[in-house]
Amino acid sequence: MDELIARLVANVGVERDAAEKAVGIIFEFLRSEGPPDKVQALIDRMPGAEQLVKAQEGAGGGFPMGGLMGAGTKMMAAGLSMGQVQGVTRETIAYAREKAGDEAIGEIVGAIPGLSQFI
């Protein structure tokens, strides 16, 4: 995950801590909204992803909202602007495509209504 976090810091301009939180939130969102087996296979292919998800579990920050809006709200609460939320999400999905392939990510994204608009 260090490679992805470094990309987010360099390409999106977010602080390292905020990048780690955002990636955890994104994978937590994918796990809750996407096909569980496919998302878990993706997380398993990305060393360090599981730890980032676990760090975000239970850290709801008082936001009962789920789905895309909930994930965006959590990332903004972690210090990201709306533009950074989109940049981090796009960069994270691009990184996941590099690691897991277009087909695997396409199946996950296709199973989550509205996600394709953000990446």
mmCIF file of N, CA and C in Angstrom:
data_model
loop_
_atom_site.group_PDB
_atom_site.id
_atom_site.type_symbol
_atom_site.label_atom_id
_atom_site.label_comp_id
_atom_site.label_asym_id
_atom_site.label_seq_id
_atom_site.Cartn_x
_atom_site.Cartn_y
_atom_site.Cartn_z
ATOM 1 N N MET A 1 0.805 -1.188 0.000
ATOM 2 C CA MET A 1 0.000 0.000 0.000
ATOM 3 C C MET A 1 0.854 1.260 0.000
ATOM 4 N N ASP A 2 2.102 1.114 0.368
ATOM 5 C CA ASP A 2 2.982 2.288 0.368
ATOM 6 C C ASP A 2 3.068 2.924 -1.017
ATOM 7 N N GLU A 3 3.098 2.100 -2.059
ATOM 8 C CA GLU A 3 3.170 2.621 -3.427
ATOM 9 C C GLU A 3 1.922 3.444 -3.751
ATOM 10 N N LEU A 4 0.750 2.920 -3.406
ATOM 11 C CA LEU A 4 -0.501 3.634 -3.661
ATOM 12 C C LEU A 4 -0.557 4.922 -2.836
ATOM 13 N N ILE A 5 -0.214 4.856 -1.581
ATOM 14 C CA ILE A 5 -0.262 6.041 -0.715
ATOM 15 C C ILE A 5 0.675 7.115 -1.264
ATOM 16 N N ALA A 6 1.864 6.718 -1.691
ATOM 17 C CA ALA A 6 2.819 7.675 -2.263
ATOM 18 C C ALA A 6 2.242 8.311 -3.533
ATOM 19 N N ARG A 7 1.565 7.526 -4.360
ATOM 20 C CA ARG A 7 0.923 8.067 -5.570
ATOM 21 C C ARG A 7 -0.149 9.087 -5.214
ATOM 22 N N LEU A 8 -0.916 8.793 -4.198
ATOM 23 C CA LEU A 8 -1.976 9.716 -3.802
ATOM 24 C C LEU A 8 -1.405 11.031 -3.286
ATOM 25 N N VAL A 9 -0.349 10.927 -2.508
ATOM 26 C CA VAL A 9 0.305 12.131 -1.983
ATOM 27 C C VAL A 9 0.856 12.958 -3.148
ATOM 28 N N ALA A 10 1.534 12.293 -4.092
ATOM 29 C CA ALA A 10 2.161 12.997 -5.208
ATOM 30 C C ALA A 10 1.156 13.496 -6.244
ATOM 31 N N ASN A 11 0.200 12.653 -6.626
ATOM 32 C CA ASN A 11 -0.690 12.978 -7.736
ATOM 33 C C ASN A 11 -1.945 13.754 -7.343
ATOM 34 N N VAL A 12 -2.414 13.549 -6.117
ATOM 35 C CA VAL A 12 -3.660 14.196 -5.703
ATOM 36 C C VAL A 12 -3.387 15.342 -4.725
ATOM 37 N N GLY A 13 -2.228 15.268 -4.058
ATOM 38 C CA GLY A 13 -1.860 16.346 -3.146
ATOM 39 C C GLY A 13 -2.466 16.235 -1.763
ATOM 40 N N VAL A 14 -2.717 15.011 -1.310
ATOM 41 C CA VAL A 14 -3.256 14.819 0.032
ATOM 42 C C VAL A 14 -2.132 14.423 0.993
ATOM 43 N N GLU A 15 -2.343 14.679 2.264
ATOM 44 C CA GLU A 15 -1.386 14.264 3.294
ATOM 45 C C GLU A 15 -1.410 12.742 3.416
ATOM 46 N N ARG A 16 -0.295 12.172 3.847
ATOM 47 C CA ARG A 16 -0.177 10.717 3.951
ATOM 48 C C ARG A 16 -1.266 10.116 4.849
ATOM 49 N N ASP A 17 -1.485 10.713 6.002
ATOM 50 C CA ASP A 17 -2.484 10.193 6.934
ATOM 51 C C ASP A 17 -3.874 10.198 6.311
ATOM 52 N N ALA A 18 -4.220 11.292 5.639
ATOM 53 C CA ALA A 18 -5.522 11.393 4.973
ATOM 54 C C ALA A 18 -5.631 10.377 3.834
ATOM 55 N N ALA A 19 -4.528 10.156 3.119
ATOM 56 C CA ALA A 19 -4.521 9.171 2.029
ATOM 57 C C ALA A 19 -4.777 7.769 2.572
ATOM 58 N N GLU A 20 -4.128 7.418 3.677
ATOM 59 C CA GLU A 20 -4.331 6.097 4.276
ATOM 60 C C GLU A 20 -5.778 5.916 4.717
ATOM 61 N N LYS A 21 -6.335 6.943 5.363
ATOM 62 C CA LYS A 21 -7.728 6.865 5.793
ATOM 63 C C LYS A 21 -8.651 6.722 4.593
ATOM 64 N N ALA A 22 -8.405 7.509 3.549
ATOM 65 C CA ALA A 22 -9.258 7.481 2.362
ATOM 66 C C ALA A 22 -9.232 6.114 1.688
ATOM 67 N N VAL A 23 -8.063 5.516 1.574
ATOM 68 C CA VAL A 23 -7.967 4.193 0.950
ATOM 69 C C VAL A 23 -8.727 3.166 1.791
ATOM 70 N N GLY A 24 -8.581 3.246 3.100
ATOM 71 C CA GLY A 24 -9.337 2.349 3.975
ATOM 72 C C GLY A 24 -10.836 2.525 3.803
ATOM 73 N N ILE A 25 -11.276 3.773 3.687
ATOM 74 C CA ILE A 25 -12.699 4.067 3.485
ATOM 75 C C ILE A 25 -13.172 3.514 2.147
ATOM 76 N N ILE A 26 -12.370 3.686 1.104
ATOM 77 C CA ILE A 26 -12.747 3.179 -0.222
ATOM 78 C C ILE A 26 -12.892 1.662 -0.198
ATOM 79 N N PHE A 27 -11.921 0.972 0.376
ATOM 80 C CA PHE A 27 -12.016 -0.493 0.420
ATOM 81 C C PHE A 27 -13.132 -0.959 1.346
ATOM 82 N N GLU A 28 -13.370 -0.230 2.421
ATOM 83 C CA GLU A 28 -14.487 -0.551 3.308
ATOM 84 C C GLU A 28 -15.805 -0.401 2.539
ATOM 85 N N PHE A 29 -15.924 0.674 1.762
ATOM 86 C CA PHE A 29 -17.109 0.899 0.924
ATOM 87 C C PHE A 29 -17.276 -0.231 -0.083
ATOM 88 N N LEU A 30 -16.199 -0.582 -0.788
ATOM 89 C CA LEU A 30 -16.281 -1.655 -1.779
ATOM 90 C C LEU A 30 -16.721 -2.962 -1.133
ATOM 91 N N ARG A 31 -16.193 -3.223 0.056
ATOM 92 C CA ARG A 31 -16.541 -4.455 0.769
ATOM 93 C C ARG A 31 -18.020 -4.461 1.153
ATOM 94 N N SER A 32 -18.550 -3.334 1.577
ATOM 95 C CA SER A 32 -19.943 -3.311 2.028
ATOM 96 C C SER A 32 -20.932 -3.243 0.868
ATOM 97 N N GLU A 33 -20.537 -2.663 -0.259
ATOM 98 C CA GLU A 33 -21.470 -2.449 -1.374
ATOM 99 C C GLU A 33 -21.259 -3.392 -2.556
ATOM 100 N N GLY A 34 -20.073 -3.949 -2.693
ATOM 101 C CA GLY A 34 -19.759 -4.768 -3.855
ATOM 102 C C GLY A 34 -19.927 -6.251 -3.593
ATOM 103 N N PRO A 35 -19.618 -7.055 -4.617
ATOM 104 C CA PRO A 35 -19.689 -8.513 -4.452
ATOM 105 C C PRO A 35 -18.599 -8.970 -3.468
ATOM 106 N N PRO A 36 -18.998 -9.513 -2.320
ATOM 107 C CA PRO A 36 -18.036 -9.812 -1.255
ATOM 108 C C PRO A 36 -16.841 -10.668 -1.682
ATOM 109 N N ASP A 37 -17.088 -11.705 -2.476
ATOM 110 C CA ASP A 37 -15.988 -12.582 -2.870
ATOM 111 C C ASP A 37 -14.986 -11.864 -3.762
ATOM 112 N N LYS A 38 -15.480 -11.064 -4.687
ATOM 113 C CA LYS A 38 -14.592 -10.350 -5.608
ATOM 114 C C LYS A 38 -13.819 -9.238 -4.897
ATOM 115 N N VAL A 39 -14.487 -8.552 -3.996
ATOM 116 C CA VAL A 39 -13.813 -7.477 -3.254
ATOM 117 C C VAL A 39 -12.761 -8.075 -2.325
ATOM 118 N N GLN A 40 -13.081 -9.177 -1.658
ATOM 119 C CA GLN A 40 -12.104 -9.792 -0.776
ATOM 120 C C GLN A 40 -10.898 -10.291 -1.568
ATOM 121 N N ALA A 41 -11.123 -10.846 -2.752
ATOM 122 C CA ALA A 41 -10.010 -11.291 -3.597
ATOM 123 C C ALA A 41 -9.129 -10.101 -3.966
ATOM 124 N N LEU A 42 -9.740 -8.951 -4.250
ATOM 125 C CA LEU A 42 -8.971 -7.745 -4.560
ATOM 126 C C LEU A 42 -8.152 -7.310 -3.349
ATOM 127 N N ILE A 43 -8.775 -7.241 -2.198
ATOM 128 C CA ILE A 43 -8.073 -6.824 -0.974
ATOM 129 C C ILE A 43 -6.916 -7.768 -0.678
ATOM 130 N N ASP A 44 -7.146 -9.067 -0.891
ATOM 131 C CA ASP A 44 -6.093 -10.058 -0.637
ATOM 132 C C ASP A 44 -4.894 -9.884 -1.567
ATOM 133 N N ARG A 45 -5.109 -9.338 -2.764
ATOM 134 C CA ARG A 45 -4.014 -9.119 -3.727
ATOM 135 C C ARG A 45 -3.192 -7.872 -3.422
ATOM 136 N N MET A 46 -3.668 -7.059 -2.500
ATOM 137 C CA MET A 46 -3.026 -5.778 -2.226
ATOM 138 C C MET A 46 -2.522 -5.755 -0.782
ATOM 139 N N PRO A 47 -1.269 -6.151 -0.573
ATOM 140 C CA PRO A 47 -0.737 -6.193 0.783
ATOM 141 C C PRO A 47 -0.911 -4.848 1.504
ATOM 142 N N GLY A 48 -1.457 -4.927 2.699
ATOM 143 C CA GLY A 48 -1.669 -3.731 3.508
ATOM 144 C C GLY A 48 -3.083 -3.191 3.420
ATOM 145 N N ALA A 49 -3.856 -3.617 2.416
ATOM 146 C CA ALA A 49 -5.224 -3.109 2.248
ATOM 147 C C ALA A 49 -6.110 -3.517 3.418
ATOM 148 N N GLU A 50 -5.990 -4.755 3.843
ATOM 149 C CA GLU A 50 -6.822 -5.247 4.944
ATOM 150 C C GLU A 50 -6.603 -4.423 6.216
ATOM 151 N N GLN A 51 -5.358 -4.063 6.493
ATOM 152 C CA GLN A 51 -5.053 -3.265 7.682
ATOM 153 C C GLN A 51 -5.691 -1.875 7.593
ATOM 154 N N LEU A 52 -5.690 -1.277 6.406
ATOM 155 C CA LEU A 52 -6.312 0.032 6.236
ATOM 156 C C LEU A 52 -7.823 -0.044 6.412
ATOM 157 N N VAL A 53 -8.424 -1.137 5.941
ATOM 158 C CA VAL A 53 -9.870 -1.319 6.122
ATOM 159 C C VAL A 53 -10.179 -1.480 7.600
ATOM 160 N N LYS A 54 -9.424 -2.331 8.280
ATOM 161 C CA LYS A 54 -9.668 -2.561 9.704
ATOM 162 C C LYS A 54 -9.528 -1.277 10.509
ATOM 163 N N ALA A 55 -8.615 -0.405 10.109
ATOM 164 C CA ALA A 55 -8.434 0.867 10.803
ATOM 165 C C ALA A 55 -9.657 1.764 10.655
ATOM 166 N N GLN A 56 -10.427 1.580 9.584
ATOM 167 C CA GLN A 56 -11.606 2.408 9.346
ATOM 168 C C GLN A 56 -12.889 1.796 9.892
ATOM 169 N N GLU A 57 -12.892 0.475 10.087
ATOM 170 C CA GLU A 57 -14.090 -0.177 10.602
ATOM 171 C C GLU A 57 -14.395 0.355 11.995
ATOM 172 N N GLY A 58 -15.605 0.730 12.197
ATOM 173 C CA GLY A 58 -15.996 1.255 13.494
ATOM 174 C C GLY A 58 -15.619 2.716 13.682
ATOM 175 N N ALA A 59 -14.911 3.292 12.722
ATOM 176 C CA ALA A 59 -14.532 4.709 12.808
ATOM 177 C C ALA A 59 -15.519 5.526 11.990
ATOM 178 N N GLY A 60 -16.798 5.275 12.198
ATOM 179 C CA GLY A 60 -17.839 5.918 11.413
ATOM 180 C C GLY A 60 -17.875 7.419 11.558
ATOM 181 N N GLY A 61 -17.314 7.933 12.646
ATOM 182 C CA GLY A 61 -17.280 9.369 12.833
ATOM 183 C C GLY A 61 -18.658 9.987 12.986
ATOM 184 N N GLY A 62 -19.637 9.152 13.382
ATOM 185 C CA GLY A 62 -20.968 9.675 13.590
ATOM 186 C C GLY A 62 -21.760 9.904 12.312
ATOM 187 N N PHE A 63 -21.320 9.331 11.200
ATOM 188 C CA PHE A 63 -22.029 9.481 9.937
ATOM 189 C C PHE A 63 -22.806 8.201 9.652
ATOM 190 N N PRO A 64 -24.119 8.210 9.913
ATOM 191 C CA PRO A 64 -24.890 6.988 9.709
ATOM 192 C C PRO A 64 -25.150 6.684 8.226
ATOM 193 N N MET A 65 -24.888 7.648 7.366
ATOM 194 C CA MET A 65 -25.150 7.490 5.941
ATOM 195 C C MET A 65 -24.201 6.454 5.342
ATOM 196 N N GLY A 66 -24.749 5.611 4.501
ATOM 197 C CA GLY A 66 -23.927 4.617 3.831
ATOM 198 C C GLY A 66 -23.746 4.954 2.365
ATOM 199 N N GLY A 67 -23.333 3.969 1.602
ATOM 200 C CA GLY A 67 -23.197 4.122 0.167
ATOM 201 C C GLY A 67 -22.146 5.135 -0.235
ATOM 202 N N LEU A 68 -22.268 5.611 -1.472
ATOM 203 C CA LEU A 68 -21.304 6.561 -2.024
ATOM 204 C C LEU A 68 -21.230 7.844 -1.209
ATOM 205 N N MET A 69 -22.398 8.362 -0.826
ATOM 206 C CA MET A 69 -22.412 9.616 -0.064
ATOM 207 C C MET A 69 -21.738 9.444 1.290
ATOM 208 N N GLY A 70 -21.983 8.324 1.923
ATOM 209 C CA GLY A 70 -21.356 8.060 3.214
ATOM 210 C C GLY A 70 -19.844 7.973 3.109
ATOM 211 N N ALA A 71 -19.368 7.287 2.073
ATOM 212 C CA ALA A 71 -17.922 7.168 1.872
ATOM 213 C C ALA A 71 -17.307 8.536 1.594
ATOM 214 N N GLY A 72 -17.971 9.329 0.754
ATOM 215 C CA GLY A 72 -17.478 10.679 0.454
ATOM 216 C C GLY A 72 -17.451 11.549 1.694
ATOM 217 N N THR A 73 -18.493 11.454 2.499
ATOM 218 C CA THR A 73 -18.566 12.239 3.734
ATOM 219 C C THR A 73 -17.441 11.852 4.685
ATOM 220 N N LYS A 74 -17.181 10.553 4.806
ATOM 221 C CA LYS A 74 -16.087 10.088 5.672
ATOM 222 C C LYS A 74 -14.736 10.610 5.174
ATOM 223 N N MET A 75 -14.538 10.607 3.855
ATOM 224 C CA MET A 75 -13.264 11.089 3.319
ATOM 225 C C MET A 75 -13.120 12.596 3.536
ATOM 226 N N MET A 76 -14.198 13.335 3.394
ATOM 227 C CA MET A 76 -14.124 14.775 3.658
ATOM 228 C C MET A 76 -13.873 15.036 5.141
ATOM 229 N N ALA A 77 -14.435 14.206 6.010
ATOM 230 C CA ALA A 77 -14.177 14.341 7.440
ATOM 231 C C ALA A 77 -12.714 14.036 7.767
ATOM 232 N N ALA A 78 -12.070 13.229 6.904
ATOM 233 C CA ALA A 78 -10.645 12.908 7.083
ATOM 234 C C ALA A 78 -9.745 14.011 6.548
ATOM 235 N N GLY A 79 -10.367 15.075 5.989
ATOM 236 C CA GLY A 79 -9.585 16.225 5.547
ATOM 237 C C GLY A 79 -9.469 16.422 4.049
ATOM 238 N N LEU A 80 -10.179 15.635 3.254
ATOM 239 C CA LEU A 80 -10.104 15.774 1.800
ATOM 240 C C LEU A 80 -11.182 16.734 1.296
ATOM 241 N N SER A 81 -10.852 17.472 0.252
ATOM 242 C CA SER A 81 -11.850 18.300 -0.435
ATOM 243 C C SER A 81 -12.630 17.389 -1.378
ATOM 244 N N MET A 82 -13.718 17.912 -1.929
ATOM 245 C CA MET A 82 -14.512 17.123 -2.878
ATOM 246 C C MET A 82 -13.656 16.699 -4.075
ATOM 247 N N GLY A 83 -12.839 17.608 -4.584
ATOM 248 C CA GLY A 83 -11.949 17.277 -5.696
ATOM 249 C C GLY A 83 -10.945 16.199 -5.328
ATOM 250 N N GLN A 84 -10.429 16.257 -4.101
ATOM 251 C CA GLN A 84 -9.479 15.238 -3.647
ATOM 252 C C GLN A 84 -10.172 13.890 -3.464
ATOM 253 N N VAL A 85 -11.421 13.906 -3.016
ATOM 254 C CA VAL A 85 -12.179 12.651 -2.884
ATOM 255 C C VAL A 85 -12.257 11.970 -4.250
ATOM 256 N N GLN A 86 -12.597 12.730 -5.276
ATOM 257 C CA GLN A 86 -12.677 12.157 -6.620
ATOM 258 C C GLN A 86 -11.301 11.701 -7.101
ATOM 259 N N GLY A 87 -10.279 12.522 -6.882
ATOM 260 C CA GLY A 87 -8.929 12.167 -7.310
ATOM 261 C C GLY A 87 -8.419 10.917 -6.627
ATOM 262 N N VAL A 88 -8.632 10.820 -5.321
ATOM 263 C CA VAL A 88 -8.183 9.649 -4.563
ATOM 264 C C VAL A 88 -8.938 8.405 -5.032
ATOM 265 N N THR A 89 -10.240 8.550 -5.255
ATOM 266 C CA THR A 89 -11.034 7.403 -5.702
ATOM 267 C C THR A 89 -10.565 6.928 -7.073
ATOM 268 N N ARG A 90 -10.387 7.852 -8.003
ATOM 269 C CA ARG A 90 -9.923 7.472 -9.354
ATOM 270 C C ARG A 90 -8.542 6.821 -9.307
ATOM 271 N N GLU A 91 -7.647 7.414 -8.546
ATOM 272 C CA GLU A 91 -6.274 6.897 -8.462
ATOM 273 C C GLU A 91 -6.259 5.514 -7.796
ATOM 274 N N THR A 92 -7.085 5.332 -6.772
ATOM 275 C CA THR A 92 -7.143 4.039 -6.078
ATOM 276 C C THR A 92 -7.696 2.962 -6.995
ATOM 277 N N ILE A 93 -8.745 3.281 -7.748
ATOM 278 C CA ILE A 93 -9.317 2.304 -8.680
ATOM 279 C C ILE A 93 -8.323 2.001 -9.804
ATOM 280 N N ALA A 94 -7.615 3.016 -10.286
ATOM 281 C CA ALA A 94 -6.600 2.790 -11.326
ATOM 282 C C ALA A 94 -5.499 1.863 -10.807
ATOM 283 N N TYR A 95 -5.076 2.088 -9.581
ATOM 284 C CA TYR A 95 -4.049 1.241 -8.961
ATOM 285 C C TYR A 95 -4.577 -0.195 -8.827
ATOM 286 N N ALA A 96 -5.831 -0.319 -8.388
ATOM 287 C CA ALA A 96 -6.420 -1.650 -8.239
ATOM 288 C C ALA A 96 -6.487 -2.361 -9.590
ATOM 289 N N ARG A 97 -6.796 -1.613 -10.660
ATOM 290 C CA ARG A 97 -6.810 -2.210 -12.005
ATOM 291 C C ARG A 97 -5.432 -2.755 -12.372
ATOM 292 N N GLU A 98 -4.389 -2.001 -12.017
ATOM 293 C CA GLU A 98 -3.021 -2.448 -12.308
ATOM 294 C C GLU A 98 -2.700 -3.743 -11.576
ATOM 295 N N LYS A 99 -3.201 -3.879 -10.369
ATOM 296 C CA LYS A 99 -2.878 -5.040 -9.542
ATOM 297 C C LYS A 99 -3.779 -6.239 -9.801
ATOM 298 N N ALA A 100 -5.055 -5.988 -10.121
ATOM 299 C CA ALA A 100 -6.013 -7.088 -10.243
ATOM 300 C C ALA A 100 -6.539 -7.292 -11.657
ATOM 301 N N GLY A 101 -6.352 -6.306 -12.527
ATOM 302 C CA GLY A 101 -6.825 -6.435 -13.902
ATOM 303 C C GLY A 101 -8.153 -5.748 -14.139
ATOM 304 N N ASP A 102 -8.375 -5.369 -15.401
ATOM 305 C CA ASP A 102 -9.589 -4.656 -15.798
ATOM 306 C C ASP A 102 -10.855 -5.449 -15.516
ATOM 307 N N GLU A 103 -10.815 -6.741 -15.802
ATOM 308 C CA GLU A 103 -12.028 -7.555 -15.655
ATOM 309 C C GLU A 103 -12.482 -7.616 -14.203
ATOM 310 N N ALA A 104 -11.552 -7.881 -13.291
ATOM 311 C CA ALA A 104 -11.910 -7.985 -11.868
ATOM 312 C C ALA A 104 -12.480 -6.674 -11.342
ATOM 313 N N ILE A 105 -11.842 -5.562 -11.691
ATOM 314 C CA ILE A 105 -12.319 -4.262 -11.210
ATOM 315 C C ILE A 105 -13.625 -3.897 -11.907
ATOM 316 N N GLY A 106 -13.747 -4.210 -13.178
ATOM 317 C CA GLY A 106 -14.987 -3.947 -13.899
ATOM 318 C C GLY A 106 -16.179 -4.657 -13.282
ATOM 319 N N GLU A 107 -15.973 -5.884 -12.820
ATOM 320 C CA GLU A 107 -17.053 -6.634 -12.177
ATOM 321 C C GLU A 107 -17.467 -5.978 -10.863
ATOM 322 N N ILE A 108 -16.485 -5.495 -10.101
ATOM 323 C CA ILE A 108 -16.787 -4.843 -8.823
ATOM 324 C C ILE A 108 -17.507 -3.522 -9.069
ATOM 325 N N VAL A 109 -16.940 -2.697 -9.927
ATOM 326 C CA VAL A 109 -17.520 -1.374 -10.210
ATOM 327 C C VAL A 109 -18.911 -1.527 -10.817
ATOM 328 N N GLY A 110 -19.071 -2.476 -11.728
ATOM 329 C CA GLY A 110 -20.359 -2.695 -12.371
ATOM 330 C C GLY A 110 -21.448 -3.153 -11.416
ATOM 331 N N ALA A 111 -21.064 -3.762 -10.314
ATOM 332 C CA ALA A 111 -22.037 -4.273 -9.347
ATOM 333 C C ALA A 111 -22.498 -3.210 -8.357
ATOM 334 N N ILE A 112 -21.849 -2.036 -8.364
ATOM 335 C CA ILE A 112 -22.184 -0.978 -7.406
ATOM 336 C C ILE A 112 -22.837 0.175 -8.159
ATOM 337 N N PRO A 113 -24.139 0.353 -7.984
ATOM 338 C CA PRO A 113 -24.836 1.416 -8.712
ATOM 339 C C PRO A 113 -24.227 2.798 -8.459
ATOM 340 N N GLY A 114 -23.981 3.516 -9.541
ATOM 341 C CA GLY A 114 -23.495 4.886 -9.458
ATOM 342 C C GLY A 114 -21.987 5.049 -9.353
ATOM 343 N N LEU A 115 -21.264 3.992 -9.026
ATOM 344 C CA LEU A 115 -19.825 4.123 -8.825
ATOM 345 C C LEU A 115 -19.096 4.510 -10.110
ATOM 346 N N SER A 116 -19.523 3.976 -11.232
ATOM 347 C CA SER A 116 -18.821 4.239 -12.490
ATOM 348 C C SER A 116 -18.790 5.722 -12.828
ATOM 349 N N GLN A 117 -19.722 6.511 -12.316
ATOM 350 C CA GLN A 117 -19.742 7.947 -12.572
ATOM 351 C C GLN A 117 -18.583 8.661 -11.888
ATOM 352 N N PHE A 118 -18.023 8.071 -10.859
ATOM 353 C CA PHE A 118 -17.007 8.737 -10.059
ATOM 354 C C PHE A 118 -15.591 8.337 -10.410
ATOM 355 N N ILE A 119 -15.443 7.338 -11.265
ATOM 356 C CA ILE A 119 -14.079 6.883 -11.563
ATOM 357 C C ILE A 119 -13.746 7.057 -13.032
#
